[in-house]
């Protein structure tokens, strides 16, 4: 029932959009904890992580939407590839099969109010911009219970990404890796609903800010540069695990190669 408040009591705005810590520079409503392993021979990143997401709008969210950017280079039928080819870059259509990259989810579950729900079987690719049923750069997860305004949930996810030979600002050439937009990235939920566009050839990236804690497992002797501050470096046989953290950012990118000189 409604609570009766005396007329002279000041009305406080909802806390949903406020920073989550006294020293925060952003609402920190989309934070990521990721552990990823690079296999250069297969050109794959095998990873798992937890996304901590808070609904900072005044509306309930009945679904979750995620970007899967690497699927832009899965084949020639993605919207990114169709648009780039139509713009005159016809050579892209004849790139060899080994150049392609993608991102495949293998698990997703939502922890809400202490209850874990497997949403992986209900995942569906959507194309909100152009209706291209071949495009797989946005995936939607229907929820059995909406995420209420101000509510925080956790999304556990596992995936494998194959790093493409560089098409546009991310990828690998030989032993050089520049890795960006490589993980399932939650869209931005606004007062008008989800702002989670497909990956187009002439668009940039829009996402919420948060805290990133990322472990990168690479071959020993490979130098790593990444978003944030390196907190730890641990050798494990012929591998090295680099741990990075950065607060109040909206993405995490990294690069690695055995040919780098760290200075």
Tab-separated table of C-alpha atoms in Angstrom:
chain	number	residue	atom	x	y	z
A	1	UNK	CA	0.000	0.000	0.000
A	2	UNK	CA	1.126	3.625	-0.462
A	3	UNK	CA	3.059	5.188	2.390
A	4	UNK	CA	1.768	8.453	3.803
A	5	UNK	CA	4.552	11.068	3.870
A	6	UNK	CA	4.196	14.405	5.702
A	7	UNK	CA	3.870	17.323	3.304
A	8	UNK	CA	7.046	19.011	4.563
A	9	UNK	CA	9.241	15.924	4.000
A	10	UNK	CA	11.717	16.507	1.146
A	11	UNK	CA	11.292	14.093	-1.728
A	12	UNK	CA	14.468	12.176	-2.613
A	13	UNK	CA	15.050	11.171	-6.235
A	14	UNK	CA	15.412	7.444	-6.931
A	15	UNK	CA	18.916	6.076	-6.370
A	16	UNK	CA	18.960	3.925	-9.493
A	17	UNK	CA	21.175	6.250	-11.519
A	18	UNK	CA	23.617	7.200	-8.787
A	19	UNK	CA	27.193	5.913	-8.585
A	20	UNK	CA	27.532	2.665	-6.659
A	21	UNK	CA	30.526	3.838	-4.599
A	22	UNK	CA	31.394	7.212	-2.993
A	23	UNK	CA	34.410	7.724	-5.277
A	24	UNK	CA	32.771	6.372	-8.450
A	25	UNK	CA	32.923	8.465	-11.612
A	26	UNK	CA	29.999	6.647	-13.219
A	27	UNK	CA	26.903	4.673	-12.180
A	28	UNK	CA	28.929	1.445	-12.553
A	29	UNK	CA	25.781	-0.392	-13.545
A	30	UNK	CA	27.471	-2.832	-15.974
A	31	UNK	CA	30.560	-4.485	-14.503
A	32	UNK	CA	32.466	-7.489	-15.816
A	33	UNK	CA	34.603	-10.181	-14.229
A	34	UNK	CA	36.231	-12.268	-16.981
A	35	UNK	CA	38.763	-15.109	-17.200
A	36	UNK	CA	40.016	-15.691	-20.759
A	37	UNK	CA	42.557	-18.033	-22.352
A	38	UNK	CA	44.156	-17.360	-25.733
A	39	UNK	CA	45.104	-20.303	-27.949
A	40	UNK	CA	47.219	-18.798	-30.760
A	41	UNK	CA	47.369	-22.064	-32.738
A	42	UNK	CA	43.571	-22.215	-32.988
A	43	UNK	CA	43.167	-18.410	-32.896
A	44	UNK	CA	40.534	-18.785	-30.189
A	45	UNK	CA	39.705	-17.151	-26.883
A	46	UNK	CA	37.920	-19.458	-24.449
A	47	UNK	CA	36.354	-17.461	-21.655
A	48	UNK	CA	33.869	-17.284	-18.838
A	49	UNK	CA	32.622	-14.370	-16.833
A	50	UNK	CA	30.009	-12.673	-14.721
A	51	UNK	CA	28.240	-9.469	-15.700
A	52	UNK	CA	26.806	-7.521	-12.765
A	53	UNK	CA	24.045	-5.352	-14.175
A	54	UNK	CA	21.748	-2.848	-12.499
A	55	UNK	CA	18.592	-1.464	-14.052
A	56	UNK	CA	19.000	2.326	-13.700
A	57	UNK	CA	15.750	3.222	-15.464
A	58	UNK	CA	12.261	3.630	-14.058
A	59	UNK	CA	10.974	0.693	-16.136
A	60	UNK	CA	11.182	-3.091	-15.616
A	61	UNK	CA	13.320	-5.028	-18.114
A	62	UNK	CA	11.576	-8.198	-19.305
A	63	UNK	CA	14.494	-9.249	-21.546
A	64	UNK	CA	18.245	-8.814	-21.729
A	65	UNK	CA	20.065	-7.938	-24.943
A	66	UNK	CA	23.737	-8.450	-25.757
A	67	UNK	CA	26.127	-7.483	-28.535
A	68	UNK	CA	28.123	-10.284	-30.180
A	69	UNK	CA	30.345	-8.093	-32.304
A	70	UNK	CA	32.701	-10.787	-33.639
A	71	UNK	CA	29.797	-12.377	-35.517
A	72	UNK	CA	30.070	-9.489	-37.982
A	73	UNK	CA	32.911	-11.490	-39.539
A	74	UNK	CA	31.286	-14.912	-39.390
A	75	UNK	CA	30.378	-14.885	-43.089
A	76	UNK	CA	29.379	-12.548	-45.886
A	77	UNK	CA	25.719	-12.441	-44.777
A	78	UNK	CA	26.127	-10.320	-41.651
A	79	UNK	CA	24.844	-6.764	-41.905
A	80	UNK	CA	28.388	-5.405	-41.413
A	81	UNK	CA	29.709	-7.424	-44.348
A	82	UNK	CA	26.726	-6.693	-46.598
A	83	UNK	CA	27.076	-2.965	-45.969
A	84	UNK	CA	30.836	-2.907	-46.483
A	85	UNK	CA	30.561	-4.856	-49.746
A	86	UNK	CA	27.757	-2.599	-50.991
A	87	UNK	CA	29.975	0.390	-50.209
A	88	UNK	CA	32.480	-0.893	-52.762
A	89	UNK	CA	34.804	-3.196	-50.840
A	90	UNK	CA	33.976	-6.240	-52.940
A	91	UNK	CA	37.315	-7.882	-52.112
A	92	UNK	CA	35.926	-8.754	-48.676
A	93	UNK	CA	33.627	-11.309	-50.292
A	94	UNK	CA	36.620	-13.335	-51.465
A	95	UNK	CA	38.552	-13.381	-48.178
A	96	UNK	CA	39.685	-16.966	-47.450
A	97	UNK	CA	37.790	-19.030	-44.909
A	98	UNK	CA	40.622	-18.933	-42.388
A	99	UNK	CA	40.184	-15.149	-42.091
A	100	UNK	CA	36.705	-15.411	-40.552
A	101	UNK	CA	35.967	-14.923	-36.868
A	102	UNK	CA	32.969	-15.372	-34.616
A	103	UNK	CA	31.711	-15.631	-31.058
A	104	UNK	CA	29.704	-18.623	-29.841
A	105	UNK	CA	27.951	-18.662	-26.479
A	106	UNK	CA	27.933	-21.972	-24.637
A	107	UNK	CA	26.213	-21.010	-21.362
A	108	UNK	CA	24.180	-18.192	-19.894
A	109	UNK	CA	22.286	-18.071	-16.659
A	110	UNK	CA	20.780	-15.211	-14.692
A	111	UNK	CA	21.018	-14.955	-10.908
A	112	UNK	CA	18.152	-12.848	-9.666
A	113	UNK	CA	17.041	-12.580	-6.056
A	114	UNK	CA	19.290	-15.496	-5.119
A	115	UNK	CA	17.759	-17.791	-7.763
A	116	UNK	CA	19.747	-18.980	-10.796
A	117	UNK	CA	17.847	-19.460	-14.070
A	118	UNK	CA	19.276	-21.077	-17.190
A	119	UNK	CA	18.348	-18.718	-20.046
A	120	UNK	CA	20.641	-20.298	-22.643
A	121	UNK	CA	17.937	-22.505	-24.263
A	122	UNK	CA	15.726	-19.448	-24.814
A	123	UNK	CA	18.381	-17.241	-26.444
A	124	UNK	CA	17.408	-15.879	-29.847
A	125	UNK	CA	19.198	-13.735	-32.411
A	126	UNK	CA	17.372	-10.531	-33.276
A	127	UNK	CA	17.886	-7.885	-35.972
A	128	UNK	CA	16.151	-4.749	-34.627
A	129	UNK	CA	17.591	-2.451	-37.307
A	130	UNK	CA	17.288	-4.151	-40.684
A	131	UNK	CA	15.515	-7.484	-40.146
A	132	UNK	CA	18.494	-9.440	-41.507
A	133	UNK	CA	17.812	-12.949	-40.212
A	134	UNK	CA	21.390	-13.950	-41.112
A	135	UNK	CA	22.878	-11.371	-38.765
A	136	UNK	CA	23.994	-12.672	-35.366
A	137	UNK	CA	25.444	-9.579	-33.744
A	138	UNK	CA	22.593	-9.113	-31.225
A	139	UNK	CA	21.161	-11.858	-29.015
A	140	UNK	CA	18.197	-11.563	-26.668
A	141	UNK	CA	17.415	-13.502	-23.494
A	142	UNK	CA	13.750	-13.507	-22.374
A	143	UNK	CA	13.344	-13.425	-18.598
A	144	UNK	CA	10.781	-15.248	-16.480
A	145	UNK	CA	10.795	-12.337	-14.009
A	146	UNK	CA	11.513	-8.745	-15.081
A	147	UNK	CA	14.456	-6.857	-13.624
A	148	UNK	CA	12.811	-4.099	-11.630
A	149	UNK	CA	14.059	-0.477	-11.463
A	150	UNK	CA	17.074	-0.302	-9.168
A	151	UNK	CA	17.442	-4.087	-9.063
A	152	UNK	CA	20.848	-5.714	-9.590
A	153	UNK	CA	21.322	-9.115	-11.213
A	154	UNK	CA	24.266	-11.267	-12.211
A	155	UNK	CA	24.636	-12.905	-15.609
A	156	UNK	CA	27.021	-15.847	-15.809
A	157	UNK	CA	28.232	-16.577	-19.302
A	158	UNK	CA	30.701	-18.775	-21.158
A	159	UNK	CA	31.838	-18.393	-24.728
A	160	UNK	CA	34.461	-19.132	-27.364
A	161	UNK	CA	35.573	-16.414	-29.751
A	162	UNK	CA	37.617	-17.033	-32.857
A	163	UNK	CA	39.757	-13.997	-33.511
A	164	UNK	CA	39.422	-12.904	-37.157
A	165	UNK	CA	42.255	-11.811	-39.334
A	166	UNK	CA	41.871	-8.071	-38.987
A	167	UNK	CA	38.844	-6.698	-40.815
A	168	UNK	CA	38.398	-3.472	-38.859
A	169	UNK	CA	40.503	-2.441	-35.860
A	170	UNK	CA	40.440	-5.824	-34.127
A	171	UNK	CA	41.971	-9.140	-35.024
A	172	UNK	CA	45.222	-10.989	-35.570
A	173	UNK	CA	47.982	-10.964	-38.143
A	174	UNK	CA	50.612	-13.603	-37.512
A	175	UNK	CA	51.594	-13.459	-33.837
A	176	UNK	CA	50.123	-9.983	-33.376
A	177	UNK	CA	46.782	-9.813	-31.579
A	178	UNK	CA	44.716	-6.706	-31.028
A	179	UNK	CA	41.542	-7.800	-29.261
A	180	UNK	CA	38.552	-5.462	-28.922
A	181	UNK	CA	34.777	-6.040	-28.742
A	182	UNK	CA	35.570	-9.671	-28.013
A	183	UNK	CA	33.087	-10.565	-25.256
A	184	UNK	CA	29.278	-10.688	-24.908
A	185	UNK	CA	28.455	-7.080	-24.072
A	186	UNK	CA	25.153	-6.096	-22.531
A	187	UNK	CA	23.251	-3.333	-24.317
A	188	UNK	CA	22.033	-0.091	-22.749
A	189	UNK	CA	18.556	-0.186	-21.238
A	190	UNK	CA	16.915	3.233	-21.473
A	191	UNK	CA	13.533	4.768	-20.684
A	192	UNK	CA	12.497	3.824	-24.230
A	193	UNK	CA	13.721	0.231	-23.959
A	194	UNK	CA	16.888	-1.476	-25.137
A	195	UNK	CA	19.439	0.515	-27.109
A	196	UNK	CA	21.286	-2.465	-28.567
A	197	UNK	CA	21.867	-2.012	-32.272
A	198	UNK	CA	23.331	-4.514	-34.680
A	199	UNK	CA	26.969	-4.056	-35.658
A	200	UNK	CA	27.042	-1.871	-38.782
A	201	UNK	CA	30.024	-0.915	-40.910
A	202	UNK	CA	29.685	2.821	-40.171
A	203	UNK	CA	28.690	2.862	-36.504
A	204	UNK	CA	30.559	3.069	-33.217
A	205	UNK	CA	29.985	1.414	-29.836
A	206	UNK	CA	27.579	2.505	-27.079
A	207	UNK	CA	27.526	0.865	-23.672
A	208	UNK	CA	27.253	1.451	-19.936
A	209	UNK	CA	30.161	2.086	-17.581
A	210	UNK	CA	31.375	-0.237	-14.864
A	211	UNK	CA	34.327	-2.003	-13.269
A	212	UNK	CA	36.368	-4.555	-15.225
A	213	UNK	CA	38.336	-7.340	-13.530
A	214	UNK	CA	39.963	-9.471	-16.228
A	215	UNK	CA	42.401	-12.402	-16.192
A	216	UNK	CA	44.241	-13.030	-19.465
A	217	UNK	CA	45.927	-16.425	-19.866
A	218	UNK	CA	48.499	-16.270	-22.692
A	219	UNK	CA	51.613	-18.251	-23.678
A	220	UNK	CA	54.617	-17.568	-21.485
A	221	UNK	CA	56.849	-14.924	-23.010
A	222	UNK	CA	54.001	-13.092	-24.738
A	223	UNK	CA	53.862	-9.451	-23.668
A	224	UNK	CA	50.389	-8.113	-22.798
A	225	UNK	CA	49.029	-4.584	-22.861
A	226	UNK	CA	45.469	-4.014	-21.680
A	227	UNK	CA	42.893	-1.620	-20.316
A	228	UNK	CA	43.550	-0.693	-16.703
A	229	UNK	CA	46.327	-1.539	-14.269
A	230	UNK	CA	48.048	-4.901	-14.110
A	231	UNK	CA	47.472	-6.226	-10.582
A	232	UNK	CA	49.203	-9.590	-10.853
A	233	UNK	CA	51.296	-11.755	-13.184
A	234	UNK	CA	51.535	-15.472	-12.458
A	235	UNK	CA	53.427	-18.121	-14.399
A	236	UNK	CA	51.740	-21.508	-14.761
A	237	UNK	CA	53.944	-23.912	-16.686
A	238	UNK	CA	54.239	-22.620	-20.238
A	239	UNK	CA	51.491	-20.050	-19.646
A	240	UNK	CA	51.262	-16.706	-17.853
A	241	UNK	CA	48.124	-15.232	-16.305
A	242	UNK	CA	47.883	-11.435	-16.305
A	243	UNK	CA	45.270	-9.815	-14.051
A	244	UNK	CA	43.948	-6.344	-14.847
A	245	UNK	CA	41.445	-4.012	-13.202
A	246	UNK	CA	39.908	-0.725	-14.285
A	247	UNK	CA	37.006	1.243	-12.845
A	248	UNK	CA	34.571	3.564	-14.615
A	249	UNK	CA	35.131	2.444	-18.208
A	250	UNK	CA	32.755	0.966	-20.763
A	251	UNK	CA	35.021	-1.489	-22.547
A	252	UNK	CA	38.110	-3.654	-22.159
A	253	UNK	CA	40.637	-4.082	-24.975
A	254	UNK	CA	43.991	-5.850	-25.018
A	255	UNK	CA	46.911	-6.738	-27.205
A	256	UNK	CA	49.567	-9.424	-27.027
A	257	UNK	CA	52.501	-10.726	-29.027
A	258	UNK	CA	55.801	-12.550	-28.429
A	259	UNK	CA	57.452	-9.878	-30.589
A	260	UNK	CA	56.649	-6.899	-28.358
A	261	UNK	CA	59.378	-5.221	-26.349
A	262	UNK	CA	58.100	-4.027	-22.973
A	263	UNK	CA	59.703	-0.749	-22.017
